[in-house]
Coordinates of C-alpha atoms in Angstrom, one line a residue:
Chain A
D781 CA -65.7 -24.5 -38.0
V782 CA -68.8 -24.7 -40.2
K783 CA -71.7 -26.2 -38.5
V784 CA -74.9 -27.5 -40.2
T785 CA -77.6 -28.7 -37.9
Q786 CA -80.8 -30.8 -38.6
S787 CA -83.8 -30.6 -36.3
S788 CA -84.1 -34.4 -35.8
R789 CA -81.9 -37.4 -36.1
Y790 CA -84.8 -39.7 -36.2
L791 CA -88.4 -39.2 -37.1
V792 CA -91.5 -41.4 -37.4
K793 CA -94.6 -40.2 -39.1
R794 CA -97.9 -41.6 -40.4
T795 CA -99.0 -41.7 -44.1
G796 CA -100.6 -38.5 -45.0
E797 CA -99.0 -36.4 -42.4
K798 CA -97.3 -33.1 -43.2
V799 CA -93.7 -33.4 -42.2
F800 CA -91.3 -30.4 -41.7
L801 CA -87.5 -31.0 -41.7
E802 CA -85.4 -28.1 -40.6
C803 CA -81.8 -27.2 -41.5
V804 CA -79.6 -24.4 -40.0
Q805 CA -76.1 -23.4 -41.1
D806 CA -74.0 -20.9 -39.2
M807 CA -71.5 -19.7 -41.9
D808 CA -73.4 -17.2 -43.9
H809 CA -73.4 -19.6 -46.9
E810 CA -75.3 -18.6 -50.0
N811 CA -76.4 -22.1 -51.1
M812 CA -78.3 -24.7 -49.2
F813 CA -79.3 -28.3 -50.4
W814 CA -81.6 -31.0 -49.5
Y815 CA -80.7 -34.6 -50.6
R816 CA -82.3 -38.0 -49.8
Q817 CA -79.9 -41.1 -49.4
D818 CA -81.0 -44.5 -50.1
P819 CA -78.9 -47.6 -50.3
G820 CA -77.4 -48.4 -53.7
L821 CA -78.6 -45.0 -55.1
G822 CA -76.2 -42.5 -53.3
L823 CA -77.4 -39.1 -52.7
R824 CA -80.1 -37.6 -54.9
L825 CA -80.8 -33.9 -55.0
I826 CA -84.2 -32.9 -54.0
Y827 CA -84.1 -29.0 -54.0
F828 CA -81.6 -26.3 -53.6
S829 CA -81.6 -22.6 -52.8
Y830 CA -78.9 -20.2 -53.8
D831 CA -80.5 -17.2 -52.0
V832 CA -83.2 -16.3 -49.6
K833 CA -86.7 -17.0 -51.1
M834 CA -85.1 -18.6 -54.2
K835 CA -85.5 -22.3 -54.8
E836 CA -84.7 -24.7 -57.7
K837 CA -85.8 -28.2 -58.4
G838 CA -83.2 -30.9 -58.2
D839 CA -83.5 -34.3 -59.6
I840 CA -86.4 -35.8 -57.5
P841 CA -88.5 -32.8 -56.4
E842 CA -91.9 -34.6 -56.7
G843 CA -93.7 -34.9 -53.4
Y844 CA -91.6 -32.2 -51.7
S845 CA -91.4 -28.4 -51.4
V846 CA -89.0 -26.2 -49.7
S847 CA -88.9 -22.8 -47.8
R848 CA -86.0 -20.4 -47.3
E849 CA -87.3 -17.3 -45.4
K850 CA -83.8 -16.6 -43.8
K851 CA -80.4 -17.1 -45.2
E852 CA -79.3 -19.5 -42.4
R853 CA -82.4 -21.7 -42.5
F854 CA -83.7 -24.2 -45.3
S855 CA -86.7 -26.3 -44.6
L856 CA -87.9 -29.4 -46.5
I857 CA -91.7 -30.0 -46.4
L858 CA -93.4 -33.3 -47.2
E859 CA -97.0 -32.0 -47.8
S860 CA -98.6 -35.6 -47.3
A861 CA -95.9 -38.2 -46.4
S862 CA -96.0 -41.5 -48.2
T863 CA -94.2 -44.8 -47.3
N864 CA -91.9 -44.3 -50.4
Q865 CA -90.5 -41.3 -48.7
T866 CA -88.9 -43.3 -45.9
S867 CA -85.3 -42.4 -46.2
M868 CA -82.3 -40.5 -44.8
Y869 CA -82.4 -36.8 -45.5
L870 CA -79.3 -34.9 -45.7
C871 CA -78.9 -31.1 -45.8
A872 CA -75.8 -29.2 -47.0
S873 CA -74.6 -25.6 -47.5
S874 CA -71.8 -24.1 -49.5
F875 CA -70.5 -20.6 -50.2
K876 CA -69.8 -20.1 -53.9
R877 CA -72.2 -20.4 -56.6
D878 CA -69.6 -21.7 -59.4
G879 CA -69.8 -25.3 -58.0
S880 CA -66.1 -25.6 -57.0
D881 CA -67.0 -25.1 -53.4
T882 CA -67.0 -27.7 -50.7
Q883 CA -70.4 -28.7 -49.4
Y884 CA -70.8 -29.1 -45.7
F885 CA -73.4 -31.6 -44.6
G886 CA -75.5 -32.0 -41.4
P887 CA -75.8 -35.4 -39.6
G888 CA -78.9 -36.4 -41.4
T889 CA -82.6 -37.1 -40.5
R890 CA -83.7 -40.7 -40.8
L891 CA -87.4 -40.3 -41.6
T892 CA -89.7 -43.5 -41.3
V893 CA -93.3 -43.2 -42.8
L894 CA -95.6 -45.9 -41.5
Chain B
A131 CA -76.9 -34.1 -66.9
Q132 CA -73.9 -35.8 -65.9
S133 CA -73.6 -39.3 -64.3
V134 CA -71.2 -40.7 -61.9
T135 CA -70.1 -44.5 -61.9
Q136 CA -68.5 -46.1 -58.8
L137 CA -67.3 -49.6 -59.7
G138 CA -67.9 -51.9 -56.7
S139 CA -70.6 -51.1 -54.1
H140 CA -68.4 -53.0 -51.4
V141 CA -64.6 -53.1 -51.4
S142 CA -62.7 -55.2 -48.7
V143 CA -59.1 -54.8 -48.0
S144 CA -56.6 -55.9 -45.2
E145 CA -55.2 -53.4 -42.9
G146 CA -52.0 -52.1 -44.3
A147 CA -53.0 -52.8 -47.9
L148 CA -53.5 -50.4 -50.8
V149 CA -57.1 -48.9 -51.1
L150 CA -58.3 -48.2 -54.6
L151 CA -61.8 -46.9 -55.1
R152 CA -62.9 -46.3 -58.6
C153 CA -64.9 -43.4 -60.1
N154 CA -65.8 -42.5 -63.6
Y155 CA -67.8 -39.5 -64.8
S156 CA -69.5 -38.5 -68.0
S157 CA -68.5 -35.0 -69.1
S158 CA -67.3 -33.4 -72.2
V159 CA -65.7 -30.3 -70.4
P160 CA -63.3 -30.4 -67.3
P161 CA -65.6 -30.7 -64.4
Y162 CA -65.2 -30.1 -60.6
L163 CA -64.8 -33.5 -58.9
F164 CA -65.0 -34.4 -55.3
W165 CA -64.7 -37.4 -53.0
Y166 CA -66.8 -37.5 -49.7
V167 CA -66.6 -39.9 -46.9
Q168 CA -69.5 -40.9 -44.6
Y169 CA -68.6 -42.6 -41.2
P170 CA -71.5 -44.6 -39.6
N171 CA -74.3 -42.5 -38.4
Q172 CA -72.7 -39.2 -39.6
G173 CA -73.2 -36.7 -42.5
L174 CA -70.6 -36.5 -45.4
Q175 CA -67.4 -34.7 -45.1
L176 CA -65.0 -33.7 -47.9
L177 CA -61.9 -35.9 -48.5
L178 CA -60.5 -33.9 -51.5
K179 CA -61.5 -32.1 -54.6
Y180 CA -60.2 -31.3 -58.0
T181 CA -60.9 -27.8 -59.3
S182 CA -58.7 -27.5 -62.4
A183 CA -55.4 -27.1 -60.7
A184 CA -52.9 -30.1 -60.3
T185 CA -54.3 -33.4 -61.5
L186 CA -53.0 -35.3 -58.6
V187 CA -55.0 -34.1 -55.5
K188 CA -54.1 -34.7 -51.8
G189 CA -56.6 -34.9 -49.3
I190 CA -57.0 -35.7 -45.6
N191 CA -55.8 -39.0 -44.0
D192 CA -53.4 -39.7 -46.7
F193 CA -55.9 -40.1 -49.4
E194 CA -55.2 -38.9 -52.9
A195 CA -57.0 -39.0 -56.4
E196 CA -55.8 -38.5 -59.8
F197 CA -57.9 -36.7 -62.4
K198 CA -57.3 -38.4 -65.8
K199 CA -59.2 -36.5 -68.4
S200 CA -58.5 -39.1 -71.2
E201 CA -60.1 -41.8 -69.1
T202 CA -62.8 -39.6 -67.5
S203 CA -61.7 -41.0 -64.1
F204 CA -61.0 -39.8 -60.6
H205 CA -60.0 -42.9 -58.7
L206 CA -59.3 -42.6 -55.0
T207 CA -56.2 -44.3 -53.3
K208 CA -54.4 -44.7 -50.1
P209 CA -51.1 -46.5 -49.8
S210 CA -52.0 -48.3 -46.5
A211 CA -55.4 -48.9 -45.1
H212 CA -56.2 -48.3 -41.5
M213 CA -59.2 -49.7 -39.6
S214 CA -60.6 -46.4 -39.1
D215 CA -60.9 -45.8 -42.9
A216 CA -63.8 -48.2 -42.8
A217 CA -66.7 -46.0 -44.1
E218 CA -68.7 -45.3 -47.2
Y219 CA -67.1 -43.2 -49.9
F220 CA -68.9 -41.2 -52.5
C221 CA -67.6 -39.6 -55.7
A222 CA -69.4 -36.5 -57.1
V223 CA -69.2 -34.2 -60.0
S224 CA -70.3 -30.6 -60.1
D225 CA -73.2 -30.5 -62.7
L226 CA -74.7 -27.6 -64.7
M227 CA -78.5 -27.7 -64.2
D228 CA -80.8 -26.5 -66.9
T229 CA -81.2 -23.3 -65.1
G230 CA -77.4 -22.5 -65.2
R231 CA -76.9 -23.2 -61.7
R232 CA -74.4 -25.8 -60.5
A233 CA -75.1 -28.7 -58.0
L234 CA -73.5 -32.0 -57.3
T235 CA -74.3 -35.3 -58.8
F236 CA -73.2 -38.2 -56.5
G237 CA -72.2 -41.7 -57.4
S238 CA -74.0 -44.7 -55.6
G239 CA -71.3 -45.1 -53.1
T240 CA -68.5 -47.7 -52.1
R241 CA -68.5 -49.2 -48.7
L242 CA -64.9 -49.9 -47.7
Q243 CA -64.4 -52.7 -45.2
V244 CA -60.9 -53.0 -43.5
Q245 CA -60.0 -56.6 -42.3
P246 CA -57.5 -56.9 -39.4

């Protein structure tokens, strides 16, 4: 069974703080993704990575950065958190690069920025 | 970039009634299409996917979806709703990014309520 874990279920931070969200998958998947989920907007892709140390911008990368030093771990970084980054953040992973493969999701981190 | 439209942000059905959740995509080439479900306080899990095989795709929990190229649709159905089907449902299409890589574009979601 594929398992994708995220470091926190709930997180509360203050404006201007640097925030790290961690994601780990245990199935040797090539691809990893970070999304944010907001009511009425569905999931929007922030960044994804198809290999160690490789990253690509998604639809809404502004205000975020990522790091993938090891294949199983993909970190999302908010350099200076702002209130408009209050959201649910979902990590996912998949094996193939052709887009046909299932993405496996973590349980999500609900981030509140005060 | 592709877009995915889910008609109806909320759908309510009675237990035992037909479930129909609508999804239309914009694509000039046959895409890969997915339906995911999100139960409260959980991540998303795959219901079913279309990857250029049979146009009628069967998924878990008796859900199925039909790919109709002429209508650019991939509607999700279930013959008889169960209380446990109450969740949010997302349609997604595999999109080709500018870099040549593929990533999913999601619809805005449809929340299904099942009335006893």
